[in-house]
Short mmCIF file of C-alpha atoms in Angstrom, two decimals:
data_model
loop_
_atom_site.label_atom_id
_atom_site.label_comp_id
_atom_site.label_asym_id
_atom_site.label_seq_id
_atom_site.Cartn_x
_atom_site.Cartn_y
_atom_site.Cartn_z
CA MET A 1 -45.32 78.29 213.06
CA SER A 2 -44.59 82.00 212.71
CA LEU A 3 -47.05 84.75 213.55
CA ALA A 4 -47.51 85.59 209.86
CA GLN A 5 -48.27 81.95 209.04
CA ALA A 6 -50.78 81.74 211.88
CA ARG A 7 -52.60 84.85 210.65
CA ASP A 8 -52.61 83.53 207.10
CA ARG A 9 -54.14 80.27 208.32
CA GLU A 10 -56.83 82.12 210.27
CA GLN A 11 -57.73 84.12 207.15
CA ARG A 12 -58.01 80.97 205.03
CA VAL A 13 -60.18 79.27 207.65
CA ALA A 14 -62.41 82.34 207.85
CA MET A 15 -62.91 82.24 204.08
CA GLU A 16 -64.07 78.60 204.11
CA ASP A 17 -67.79 77.98 203.67
CA LEU A 18 -69.55 76.81 206.80
CA LYS A 19 -70.92 73.29 206.59
CA PRO A 20 -73.77 72.03 208.79
CA VAL A 21 -72.90 69.25 211.21
CA GLY A 22 -75.50 66.88 212.62
CA GLN A 23 -79.08 66.21 211.70
CA SER A 24 -81.50 68.69 210.20
CA THR A 25 -83.93 70.17 212.68
CA ARG A 26 -86.69 70.57 210.11
CA PHE A 27 -89.63 68.62 211.44
CA VAL A 28 -90.92 67.08 208.21
CA THR A 29 -88.23 67.35 205.57
CA GLY A 30 -85.48 66.27 207.97
CA THR A 31 -86.89 62.74 208.14
CA TRP A 32 -84.98 61.44 205.14
CA THR A 33 -81.74 62.99 206.42
CA SER A 34 -82.17 61.20 209.73
CA ILE A 35 -82.80 57.88 208.00
CA LYS A 36 -79.65 58.27 205.89
CA ASP A 37 -77.57 59.17 208.96
CA VAL A 38 -78.82 56.15 210.89
CA TRP A 39 -78.29 53.84 207.92
CA ALA A 40 -74.75 55.12 207.46
CA SER A 41 -74.07 54.21 211.10
CA ARG A 42 -75.54 50.69 210.87
CA GLU A 43 -72.17 49.03 211.59
CA LEU A 44 -71.78 51.10 214.75
CA THR A 45 -75.33 50.16 215.76
CA SER A 46 -74.42 46.50 215.34
CA LEU A 47 -71.36 47.00 217.55
CA LEU A 48 -73.51 48.67 220.21
CA VAL A 49 -75.92 45.72 220.16
CA ARG A 50 -73.05 43.26 220.64
CA ARG A 51 -71.58 45.44 223.38
CA GLU A 52 -74.92 45.51 225.19
CA LEU A 53 -75.32 41.74 225.00
CA LYS A 54 -71.74 41.13 226.17
CA ALA A 55 -72.17 43.55 229.08
CA ARG A 56 -75.44 41.87 230.06
CA TYR A 57 -73.87 38.41 230.29
CA LYS A 58 -70.37 39.46 231.35
CA ASP A 59 -68.75 37.16 233.96
CA SER A 60 -71.85 34.96 233.86
CA SER A 61 -71.42 31.19 233.80
CA LEU A 62 -74.92 30.62 232.38
CA GLY A 63 -74.74 33.43 229.83
CA ILE A 64 -77.70 33.54 227.48
CA VAL A 65 -79.68 31.18 229.70
CA TRP A 66 -80.44 34.14 231.96
CA SER A 67 -82.63 35.60 229.21
CA LEU A 68 -85.01 32.72 229.93
CA VAL A 69 -84.93 32.79 233.71
CA ARG A 70 -87.17 35.84 234.19
CA PRO A 71 -89.98 34.83 231.79
CA LEU A 72 -89.91 31.25 233.07
CA ALA A 73 -90.05 32.46 236.69
CA GLN A 74 -92.99 34.73 235.80
CA LEU A 75 -94.65 31.81 234.03
CA LEU A 76 -94.40 29.62 237.13
CA ILE A 77 -95.70 32.39 239.41
CA TYR A 78 -98.70 33.25 237.25
CA TYR A 79 -99.42 29.62 236.44
CA PHE A 80 -99.69 28.58 240.08
CA ALA A 81 -101.01 31.84 241.59
CA ILE A 82 -103.56 32.70 238.90
CA GLY A 83 -103.99 29.44 237.02
CA GLU A 84 -104.15 26.92 239.82
CA ILE A 85 -105.03 28.86 242.98
CA LEU A 86 -107.52 31.27 241.37
CA GLY A 87 -108.70 28.61 238.95
CA LEU A 88 -108.17 30.38 235.61
CA ALA A 89 -106.43 27.30 234.22
CA ARG A 90 -109.77 25.46 234.29
CA SER A 91 -111.42 28.01 232.00
CA ILE A 92 -108.43 28.68 229.73
CA PRO A 93 -107.19 25.64 227.77
CA SER A 94 -103.40 25.08 227.67
CA PHE A 95 -103.00 27.84 230.21
CA ALA A 96 -99.20 27.50 230.39
CA ILE A 97 -98.72 28.12 226.66
CA PHE A 98 -101.30 30.93 226.77
CA VAL A 99 -99.39 32.73 229.53
CA PHE A 100 -95.97 32.14 227.98
CA VAL A 101 -97.11 33.65 224.66
CA GLY A 102 -98.29 36.75 226.50
CA LEU A 103 -95.18 37.06 228.67
CA THR A 104 -92.83 36.61 225.70
CA THR A 105 -94.63 39.29 223.71
CA TRP A 106 -94.85 41.62 226.68
CA GLY A 107 -91.18 41.11 227.51
CA LEU A 108 -90.18 42.35 224.05
CA PHE A 109 -92.20 45.54 224.51
CA VAL A 110 -90.81 46.21 228.00
CA GLU A 111 -87.18 45.66 226.99
CA ILE A 112 -87.46 48.01 224.02
CA VAL A 113 -89.18 50.79 225.98
CA GLN A 114 -87.14 50.58 229.18
CA GLY A 115 -83.84 50.08 227.36
CA GLY A 116 -84.61 52.92 224.97
CA THR A 117 -85.62 55.31 227.77
CA THR A 118 -82.23 55.09 229.50
CA SER A 119 -80.11 54.53 226.37
CA ILE A 120 -78.96 58.16 226.01
CA THR A 121 -78.15 58.75 229.68
CA ASN A 122 -76.32 55.40 229.88
CA ASN A 123 -74.09 56.42 226.97
CA ALA A 124 -73.42 59.97 228.14
CA GLY A 125 -69.63 59.57 227.96
CA LEU A 126 -69.69 58.61 224.29
CA ILE A 127 -72.23 61.28 223.34
CA LYS A 128 -70.12 64.03 224.94
CA LYS A 129 -67.01 63.06 223.00
CA ILE A 130 -68.10 62.67 219.37
CA TYR A 131 -71.03 63.39 217.11
CA LEU A 132 -73.03 60.47 215.79
CA PRO A 133 -76.73 59.90 215.17
CA ARG A 134 -78.13 59.64 218.69
CA GLU A 135 -81.00 57.42 217.50
CA ILE A 136 -78.60 54.49 217.24
CA PHE A 137 -78.56 54.14 221.04
CA PRO A 138 -82.29 53.38 221.47
CA LEU A 139 -82.09 51.30 218.27
CA ALA A 140 -79.31 49.25 219.86
CA SER A 141 -81.72 48.53 222.72
CA VAL A 142 -84.21 47.28 220.13
CA GLY A 143 -81.57 44.93 218.72
CA GLY A 144 -80.77 43.50 222.14
CA ALA A 145 -84.45 43.02 222.95
CA LEU A 146 -85.06 41.23 219.64
CA PHE A 147 -82.17 38.86 220.37
CA ASN A 148 -83.66 37.89 223.74
CA PHE A 149 -87.11 37.59 222.18
CA GLY A 150 -85.72 35.23 219.54
CA VAL A 151 -84.34 32.92 222.22
CA GLN A 152 -87.65 32.91 224.08
CA LEU A 153 -89.58 32.34 220.85
CA ILE A 154 -87.55 29.20 220.18
CA ILE A 155 -88.50 27.90 223.64
CA LEU A 156 -92.16 28.74 222.94
CA ILE A 157 -92.11 26.81 219.66
CA LEU A 158 -90.46 23.84 221.39
CA ALA A 159 -93.17 23.98 224.09
CA THR A 160 -95.93 23.81 221.46
CA ILE A 161 -94.20 20.80 219.91
CA VAL A 162 -93.93 19.02 223.27
CA ALA A 163 -97.60 19.82 224.02
CA GLY A 164 -98.64 18.54 220.58
CA GLN A 165 -100.14 21.92 219.67
CA ILE A 166 -97.94 23.03 216.79
CA PRO A 167 -99.29 26.16 215.04
CA MET A 168 -99.58 25.11 211.41
CA ASP A 169 -102.66 26.92 210.08
CA PHE A 170 -103.20 30.36 208.56
CA ASN A 171 -103.51 31.89 212.04
CA LEU A 172 -99.70 31.81 212.15
CA LEU A 173 -99.75 34.80 209.76
CA TYR A 174 -100.93 36.94 212.67
CA ALA A 175 -97.46 36.64 214.23
CA PRO A 176 -95.37 38.81 211.85
CA LEU A 177 -98.08 41.48 211.72
CA SER A 178 -98.36 41.54 215.51
CA LEU A 179 -94.58 41.76 215.92
CA ALA A 180 -94.43 44.64 213.44
CA VAL A 181 -97.05 46.54 215.48
CA LEU A 182 -95.19 45.88 218.71
CA ILE A 183 -91.73 46.79 217.37
CA PHE A 184 -92.80 50.02 215.65
CA PHE A 185 -94.92 51.14 218.61
CA ALA A 186 -92.29 50.31 221.25
CA THR A 187 -89.45 51.81 219.21
CA GLY A 188 -91.37 55.05 218.74
CA LEU A 189 -92.00 55.30 222.46
CA GLY A 190 -88.42 54.32 223.28
CA ILE A 191 -86.89 57.02 221.06
CA LEU A 192 -89.26 59.72 222.32
CA LEU A 193 -88.75 58.80 225.98
CA ALA A 194 -84.97 58.59 225.50
CA GLY A 195 -84.90 62.25 224.50
CA LEU A 196 -87.28 63.39 227.22
CA ASN A 197 -85.36 61.48 229.89
CA VAL A 198 -82.25 63.59 229.22
CA TYR A 199 -84.09 66.74 230.35
CA LEU A 200 -86.37 65.15 232.95
CA ARG A 201 -84.93 62.12 234.72
CA ASP A 202 -88.28 61.37 236.34
CA VAL A 203 -89.38 59.98 232.97
CA GLN A 204 -87.69 56.63 233.56
CA HIS A 205 -89.54 56.22 236.86
CA LEU A 206 -92.85 57.18 235.27
CA VAL A 207 -92.20 54.54 232.62
CA GLU A 208 -91.88 51.86 235.29
CA VAL A 209 -95.28 52.81 236.72
CA ALA A 210 -96.89 52.99 233.28
CA ILE A 211 -95.54 49.55 232.38
CA MET A 212 -97.06 48.08 235.51
CA VAL A 213 -100.47 49.52 234.58
CA LEU A 214 -100.23 48.48 230.93
CA PHE A 215 -99.43 44.90 231.95
CA TRP A 216 -102.87 44.48 233.46
CA ALA A 217 -104.49 46.46 230.63
CA SER A 218 -103.61 43.68 228.18
CA PRO A 219 -104.80 40.03 228.10
CA ILE A 220 -101.51 38.50 229.15
CA VAL A 221 -102.47 36.41 232.19
CA TYR A 222 -106.22 36.50 231.61
CA SER A 223 -108.22 35.74 228.49
CA PHE A 224 -109.92 38.36 226.33
CA SER A 225 -113.09 36.32 226.82
CA PHE A 226 -113.38 37.66 230.38
CA VAL A 227 -113.20 41.22 229.07
CA HIS A 228 -115.77 40.55 226.36
CA ASP A 229 -118.17 38.77 228.73
CA LYS A 230 -118.01 41.72 231.12
CA LEU A 231 -118.19 44.62 228.64
CA GLN A 232 -120.22 42.99 225.84
CA GLY A 233 -118.55 45.01 223.10
CA ASN A 234 -119.42 48.46 224.51
CA TRP A 235 -117.28 51.57 224.14
CA LEU A 236 -115.03 50.53 227.04
CA GLU A 237 -114.15 47.33 225.19
CA GLN A 238 -113.40 49.32 222.05
CA LEU A 239 -111.18 51.62 224.10
CA TYR A 240 -109.47 48.54 225.53
CA LEU A 241 -108.83 47.25 222.00
CA ALA A 242 -107.49 50.64 220.87
CA ASN A 243 -104.26 49.84 222.73
CA PRO A 244 -101.68 48.60 220.15
CA ILE A 245 -100.10 46.35 222.77
CA THR A 246 -103.44 44.65 223.40
CA VAL A 247 -104.08 43.79 219.75
CA ALA A 248 -100.43 42.72 219.31
CA VAL A 249 -100.73 40.30 222.25
CA LEU A 250 -104.04 39.00 220.88
CA GLY A 251 -102.46 38.50 217.47
CA MET A 252 -99.58 36.49 218.94
CA GLN A 253 -102.03 34.40 220.94
CA ARG A 254 -104.08 33.78 217.80
CA ALA A 255 -100.89 32.61 216.07
CA PHE A 256 -99.35 30.34 218.74
CA TRP A 257 -102.13 29.44 221.19
CA VAL A 258 -103.66 26.60 219.20
CA ALA A 259 -105.98 25.43 221.98
CA GLY A 260 -107.72 28.81 222.06
CA THR A 261 -108.47 28.88 218.35
CA THR A 262 -110.20 25.52 217.95
CA GLU A 263 -113.94 25.34 217.49
CA SER A 264 -114.31 23.18 220.61
CA THR A 265 -113.30 26.05 222.91
CA SER A 266 -115.45 28.98 224.02
CA GLN A 267 -112.71 31.60 223.70
CA ASN A 268 -113.76 34.92 222.17
CA TRP A 269 -111.69 36.95 219.74
CA PRO A 270 -112.23 40.57 218.68
CA ASP A 271 -114.10 41.08 215.46
CA ASP A 272 -111.83 41.89 212.52
CA LEU A 273 -108.61 41.33 214.49
CA ALA A 274 -106.54 41.49 211.30
CA ILE A 275 -108.02 44.88 210.37
CA ARG A 276 -107.39 46.16 213.88
CA LEU A 277 -103.76 45.05 213.61
CA TRP A 278 -103.28 46.86 210.28
CA ILE A 279 -104.78 50.02 211.77
CA ALA A 280 -102.55 49.65 214.84
CA LEU A 281 -99.54 49.22 212.55
CA GLY A 282 -100.34 52.46 210.75
CA ILE A 283 -100.74 54.29 214.06
CA SER A 284 -97.50 52.79 215.37
CA ILE A 285 -95.56 53.96 212.31
CA VAL A 286 -96.93 57.48 212.82
CA ILE A 287 -95.93 57.36 216.49
CA LEU A 288 -92.43 56.23 215.50
CA TRP A 289 -92.14 59.11 213.02
CA ILE A 290 -93.39 61.72 215.50
CA GLY A 291 -91.16 60.33 218.26
CA GLN A 292 -88.08 60.47 216.05
CA ARG A 293 -88.80 63.99 214.83
CA ILE A 294 -89.27 65.29 218.39
CA PHE A 295 -86.07 63.48 219.38
CA SER A 296 -84.26 65.14 216.48
CA ARG A 297 -85.45 68.59 217.52
CA ILE A 298 -84.37 68.29 221.16
CA GLN A 299 -81.10 66.37 220.74
CA GLY A 300 -79.01 69.51 220.14
CA ASN A 301 -78.40 70.12 223.87
CA PHE A 302 -77.91 66.48 224.92
CA ALA A 303 -74.18 66.90 225.55
CA GLN A 304 -74.74 69.95 227.77
CA GLU A 305 -77.59 68.33 229.72
CA LEU A 306 -75.67 65.12 230.29
#
Protein backbone atom coordinates (compact mmCIF):
# COMPACT_ATOMS: atom_id res chain seq x y z
CA MET A 1 0.00 0.00 0.00
CA SER A 2 1.41 3.36 -1.07
CA LEU A 3 1.67 6.38 1.20
CA ALA A 4 -1.12 8.17 -0.69
CA GLN A 5 -3.42 5.15 -0.31
CA ALA A 6 -2.66 4.94 3.41
CA ARG A 7 -3.51 8.62 3.90
CA ASP A 8 -6.70 8.22 1.89
CA ARG A 9 -7.72 5.29 4.08
CA GLU A 10 -7.04 7.25 7.26
CA GLN A 11 -9.22 10.10 5.98
CA ARG A 12 -12.09 7.73 5.16
CA VAL A 13 -11.84 6.09 8.58
CA ALA A 14 -11.84 9.50 10.26
CA MET A 15 -15.03 10.43 8.42
CA GLU A 16 -16.89 7.32 9.62
CA ASP A 17 -19.45 7.82 12.39
CA LEU A 18 -18.41 6.44 15.75
CA LYS A 19 -20.53 3.55 16.97
CA PRO A 20 -20.82 2.60 20.65
CA VAL A 21 -19.46 -0.81 21.60
CA GLY A 22 -20.59 -2.67 24.69
CA GLN A 23 -23.47 -2.15 27.05
CA SER A 24 -25.07 1.16 27.91
CA THR A 25 -23.97 2.59 31.23
CA ARG A 26 -27.29 4.30 31.87
CA PHE A 27 -28.53 2.93 35.16
CA VAL A 28 -32.25 2.59 34.38
CA THR A 29 -32.73 2.77 30.64
CA GLY A 30 -29.77 0.47 29.95
CA THR A 31 -31.62 -2.50 31.43
CA TRP A 32 -33.33 -3.51 28.20
CA THR A 33 -30.07 -3.21 26.26
CA SER A 34 -28.38 -5.56 28.71
CA ILE A 35 -31.20 -8.09 28.42
CA LYS A 36 -30.98 -8.05 24.62
CA ASP A 37 -27.19 -8.48 24.72
CA VAL A 38 -27.43 -11.44 27.09
CA TRP A 39 -30.22 -13.03 25.06
CA ALA A 40 -28.22 -12.64 21.86
CA SER A 41 -25.37 -14.55 23.56
CA ARG A 42 -27.56 -17.40 24.85
CA GLU A 43 -25.76 -20.00 22.71
CA LEU A 44 -22.41 -18.92 24.13
CA THR A 45 -23.88 -19.11 27.63
CA SER A 46 -24.97 -22.67 26.92
CA LEU A 47 -21.45 -23.53 25.75
CA LEU A 48 -19.99 -22.03 28.94
CA VAL A 49 -22.35 -24.15 31.05
CA ARG A 50 -21.29 -27.32 29.22
CA ARG A 51 -17.64 -26.32 29.52
CA GLU A 52 -18.03 -25.80 33.26
CA LEU A 53 -19.70 -29.18 33.74
CA LYS A 54 -17.08 -30.97 31.62
CA ALA A 55 -14.24 -29.28 33.52
CA ARG A 56 -15.84 -30.23 36.84
CA TYR A 57 -16.01 -33.94 35.98
CA LYS A 58 -12.94 -34.12 33.73
CA ASP A 59 -10.86 -37.31 34.16
CA SER A 60 -13.37 -38.54 36.74
CA SER A 61 -14.49 -42.16 36.63
CA LEU A 62 -17.67 -41.44 38.62
CA GLY A 63 -18.55 -38.25 36.75
CA ILE A 64 -21.91 -36.82 37.71
CA VAL A 65 -22.10 -39.04 40.79
CA TRP A 66 -19.76 -36.60 42.53
CA SER A 67 -22.54 -34.02 42.54
CA LEU A 68 -24.27 -36.26 45.08
CA VAL A 69 -21.30 -37.11 47.27
CA ARG A 70 -21.10 -33.79 49.12
CA PRO A 71 -24.81 -33.43 50.01
CA LEU A 72 -25.02 -37.10 50.98
CA ALA A 73 -21.90 -36.78 53.16
CA GLN A 74 -23.39 -33.69 54.81
CA LEU A 75 -26.65 -35.56 55.30
CA LEU A 76 -24.90 -38.41 57.10
CA ILE A 77 -22.89 -36.03 59.30
CA TYR A 78 -25.87 -33.92 60.35
CA TYR A 79 -28.14 -36.94 60.71
CA PHE A 80 -25.85 -38.70 63.17
CA ALA A 81 -24.28 -35.67 64.88
CA ILE A 82 -27.42 -33.56 65.26
CA GLY A 83 -30.22 -36.05 64.72
CA GLU A 84 -29.03 -39.03 66.70
CA ILE A 85 -26.42 -37.73 69.15
CA LEU A 86 -28.16 -34.44 70.00
CA GLY A 87 -31.58 -36.05 69.69
CA LEU A 88 -33.24 -33.74 67.15
CA ALA A 89 -34.43 -36.74 65.16
CA ARG A 90 -36.82 -37.61 68.01
CA SER A 91 -38.59 -34.25 67.77
CA ILE A 92 -38.48 -33.86 63.97
CA PRO A 93 -40.36 -36.57 62.03
CA SER A 94 -38.59 -38.06 58.99
CA PHE A 95 -35.47 -36.18 59.98
CA ALA A 96 -33.39 -37.54 57.08
CA ILE A 97 -35.78 -36.20 54.43
CA PHE A 98 -36.12 -32.92 56.35
CA VAL A 99 -32.35 -32.40 56.34
CA PHE A 100 -31.89 -33.47 52.72
CA VAL A 101 -34.54 -30.97 51.54
CA GLY A 102 -32.68 -28.20 53.37
CA LEU A 103 -29.24 -29.24 52.15
CA THR A 104 -30.40 -29.57 48.53
CA THR A 105 -31.97 -26.12 48.59
CA TRP A 106 -29.01 -24.58 50.37
CA GLY A 107 -26.56 -26.22 47.96
CA LEU A 108 -28.24 -24.50 45.01
CA PHE A 109 -27.88 -21.09 46.68
CA VAL A 110 -24.22 -21.67 47.59
CA GLU A 111 -23.22 -22.89 44.12
CA ILE A 112 -24.84 -19.91 42.41
CA VAL A 113 -23.31 -17.32 44.75
CA GLN A 114 -19.82 -18.81 45.04
CA GLY A 115 -19.61 -19.71 41.36
CA GLY A 116 -20.87 -16.28 40.35
CA THR A 117 -18.45 -14.45 42.65
CA THR A 118 -15.36 -15.96 40.98
CA SER A 119 -16.81 -16.29 37.46
CA ILE A 120 -15.21 -13.11 36.06
CA THR A 121 -11.76 -13.64 37.56
CA ASN A 122 -11.77 -17.29 36.46
CA ASN A 123 -12.44 -16.24 32.87
CA ALA A 124 -9.95 -13.37 32.78
CA GLY A 125 -8.19 -14.69 29.67
CA LEU A 126 -11.37 -14.70 27.60
CA ILE A 127 -12.54 -11.32 28.87
CA LYS A 128 -9.22 -9.68 27.94
CA LYS A 129 -9.37 -10.94 24.36
CA ILE A 130 -12.87 -10.15 23.10
CA TYR A 131 -15.95 -8.17 24.04
CA LEU A 132 -19.04 -10.07 25.07
CA PRO A 133 -21.72 -9.49 27.69
CA ARG A 134 -19.86 -10.21 30.93
CA GLU A 135 -23.10 -11.25 32.68
CA ILE A 136 -23.02 -14.55 30.82
CA PHE A 137 -20.20 -15.79 33.07
CA PRO A 138 -22.15 -15.63 36.37
CA LEU A 139 -25.21 -16.87 34.45
CA ALA A 140 -23.20 -19.89 33.32
CA SER A 141 -22.56 -20.62 37.01
CA VAL A 142 -26.32 -20.52 37.54
CA GLY A 143 -26.79 -23.07 34.76
CA GLY A 144 -24.23 -25.43 36.26
CA ALA A 145 -25.76 -25.11 39.72
CA LEU A 146 -29.25 -25.84 38.37
CA PHE A 147 -27.95 -28.99 36.67
CA ASN A 148 -26.50 -30.31 39.93
CA PHE A 149 -29.66 -29.31 41.78
CA GLY A 150 -31.76 -31.26 39.27
CA VAL A 151 -29.75 -34.41 39.93
CA GLN A 152 -30.12 -34.00 43.70
CA LEU A 153 -33.83 -33.26 43.35
CA ILE A 154 -34.34 -36.57 41.55
CA ILE A 155 -32.65 -38.36 44.46
CA LEU A 156 -34.87 -36.45 46.92
CA ILE A 157 -38.02 -37.49 45.06
CA LEU A 158 -36.84 -41.11 44.99
CA ALA A 159 -36.18 -40.91 48.75
CA THR A 160 -39.75 -39.72 49.40
CA ILE A 161 -41.05 -42.63 47.32
CA VAL A 162 -38.95 -45.16 49.23
CA ALA A 163 -40.07 -43.63 52.55
CA GLY A 164 -43.71 -43.74 51.43
CA GLN A 165 -44.05 -39.97 51.85
CA ILE A 166 -44.69 -38.82 48.29
CA PRO A 167 -45.68 -35.13 48.09
CA MET A 168 -48.98 -35.17 46.24
CA ASP A 169 -51.04 -32.35 47.78
CA PHE A 170 -51.31 -28.63 47.06
CA ASN A 171 -48.28 -27.95 49.27
CA LEU A 172 -46.16 -29.04 46.29
CA LEU A 173 -46.99 -25.67 44.70
CA TYR A 174 -44.66 -24.05 47.22
CA ALA A 175 -41.68 -25.61 45.39
CA PRO A 176 -41.63 -23.56 42.15
CA LEU A 177 -42.27 -20.32 44.04
CA SER A 178 -39.50 -21.09 46.53
CA LEU A 179 -37.07 -21.97 43.73
CA ALA A 180 -37.89 -18.72 41.92
CA VAL A 181 -37.09 -16.75 45.09
CA LEU A 182 -33.83 -18.62 45.58
CA ILE A 183 -32.67 -18.35 41.95
CA PHE A 184 -33.45 -14.64 41.54
CA PHE A 185 -31.94 -13.75 44.92
CA ALA A 186 -28.79 -15.84 44.46
CA THR A 187 -28.29 -14.69 40.86
CA GLY A 188 -28.58 -11.05 41.88
CA LEU A 189 -25.97 -11.54 44.59
CA GLY A 190 -23.74 -13.58 42.28
CA ILE A 191 -23.69 -10.92 39.54
CA LEU A 192 -23.07 -8.08 41.99
CA LEU A 193 -20.30 -9.94 43.83
CA ALA A 194 -18.71 -11.02 40.53
CA GLY A 195 -18.17 -7.37 39.62
CA LEU A 196 -16.97 -6.33 43.06
CA ASN A 197 -14.55 -9.25 43.25
CA VAL A 198 -12.65 -7.93 40.22
CA TYR A 199 -11.69 -4.77 42.14
CA LEU A 200 -11.48 -6.28 45.63
CA ARG A 201 -10.39 -9.91 45.75
CA ASP A 202 -11.22 -10.13 49.45
CA VAL A 203 -14.88 -10.34 48.42
CA GLN A 204 -14.67 -14.05 47.66
CA HIS A 205 -13.28 -14.73 51.14
CA LEU A 206 -15.95 -12.59 52.77
CA VAL A 207 -18.55 -14.60 50.85
CA GLU A 208 -17.26 -17.83 52.39
CA VAL A 209 -17.67 -16.39 55.89
CA ALA A 210 -21.12 -14.98 55.11
CA ILE A 211 -22.27 -18.34 53.74
CA MET A 212 -21.19 -20.06 56.94
CA VAL A 213 -23.25 -17.60 59.00
CA LEU A 214 -26.28 -17.77 56.71
CA PHE A 215 -26.30 -21.57 56.93
CA TRP A 216 -27.15 -21.42 60.61
CA ALA A 217 -29.51 -18.48 60.08
CA SER A 218 -31.88 -20.72 58.11
CA PRO A 219 -33.85 -23.81 59.28
CA ILE A 220 -31.79 -26.35 57.39
CA VAL A 221 -30.70 -28.78 60.12
CA TYR A 222 -33.15 -27.58 62.77
CA SER A 223 -36.88 -27.02 62.56
CA PHE A 224 -38.54 -23.61 62.45
CA SER A 225 -40.59 -24.81 65.42
CA PHE A 226 -37.56 -24.33 67.67
CA VAL A 227 -37.23 -20.73 66.50
CA HIS A 228 -40.93 -20.04 66.98
CA ASP A 229 -41.02 -21.64 70.45
CA LYS A 230 -38.08 -19.49 71.53
CA LEU A 231 -39.08 -16.15 69.98
CA GLN A 232 -42.89 -16.47 70.06
CA GLY A 233 -43.39 -14.37 66.94
CA ASN A 234 -41.59 -11.25 68.23
CA TRP A 235 -39.63 -8.81 66.07
CA LEU A 236 -36.56 -11.06 66.08
CA GLU A 237 -38.61 -13.84 64.50
CA GLN A 238 -39.92 -11.43 61.89
CA LEU A 239 -36.35 -10.35 61.17
CA TYR A 240 -35.40 -14.02 60.87
CA LEU A 241 -38.21 -14.55 58.35
CA ALA A 242 -37.18 -11.47 56.35
CA ASN A 243 -34.28 -13.49 54.94
CA PRO A 244 -35.29 -14.71 51.43
CA ILE A 245 -33.20 -17.86 51.90
CA THR A 246 -35.12 -18.73 55.06
CA VAL A 247 -38.55 -18.50 53.46
CA ALA A 248 -37.30 -20.35 50.36
CA VAL A 249 -36.04 -23.23 52.52
CA LEU A 250 -39.33 -23.26 54.44
CA GLY A 251 -41.27 -23.33 51.19
CA MET A 252 -39.28 -26.31 49.90
CA GLN A 253 -39.79 -28.10 53.21
CA ARG A 254 -43.51 -27.40 53.02
CA ALA A 255 -43.52 -28.92 49.53
CA PHE A 256 -41.43 -32.08 50.04
CA TRP A 257 -41.36 -32.77 53.80
CA VAL A 258 -44.70 -34.56 54.04
CA ALA A 259 -44.23 -35.70 57.64
CA GLY A 260 -43.94 -32.11 58.83
CA THR A 261 -47.17 -30.96 57.21
CA THR A 262 -49.57 -33.56 58.60
CA GLU A 263 -52.00 -32.64 61.34
CA SER A 264 -50.56 -35.31 63.64
CA THR A 265 -47.25 -33.43 64.00
CA SER A 266 -46.55 -30.39 66.17
CA GLN A 267 -44.41 -28.58 63.60
CA ASN A 268 -45.00 -24.84 63.29
CA TRP A 269 -45.04 -22.90 60.03
CA PRO A 270 -44.90 -19.13 59.57
CA ASP A 271 -48.21 -17.39 59.11
CA ASP A 272 -48.95 -16.53 55.49
CA LEU A 273 -45.89 -18.36 54.13
CA ALA A 274 -47.17 -18.00 50.56
CA ILE A 275 -47.50 -14.22 50.94
CA ARG A 276 -44.03 -14.02 52.44
CA LEU A 277 -42.66 -15.95 49.45
CA TRP A 278 -44.33 -13.59 46.96
CA ILE A 279 -42.90 -10.59 48.82
CA ALA A 280 -39.47 -12.25 48.89
CA LEU A 281 -39.76 -12.90 45.15
CA GLY A 282 -40.44 -9.22 44.47
CA ILE A 283 -37.49 -8.20 46.65
CA SER A 284 -35.25 -10.76 44.94
CA ILE A 285 -36.15 -9.44 41.48
CA VAL A 286 -35.28 -5.91 42.62
CA ILE A 287 -31.96 -7.16 44.03
CA LEU A 288 -31.22 -8.89 40.72
CA TRP A 289 -31.97 -5.69 38.80
CA ILE A 290 -29.84 -3.51 41.09
CA GLY A 291 -27.00 -6.04 41.05
CA GLN A 292 -26.98 -6.20 37.26
CA ARG A 293 -27.08 -2.42 36.85
CA ILE A 294 -24.17 -1.94 39.26
CA PHE A 295 -22.30 -4.70 37.42
CA SER A 296 -22.98 -2.93 34.12
CA ARG A 297 -21.62 0.36 35.45
CA ILE A 298 -18.36 -1.07 36.77
CA GLN A 299 -17.57 -3.62 34.04
CA GLY A 300 -15.82 -1.08 31.79
CA ASN A 301 -12.42 -1.56 33.48
CA PHE A 302 -12.60 -5.34 33.97
CA ALA A 303 -9.95 -6.08 31.34
CA GLN A 304 -7.50 -3.60 32.89
CA GLU A 305 -8.11 -4.83 36.45
CA LEU A 306 -7.74 -8.47 35.48
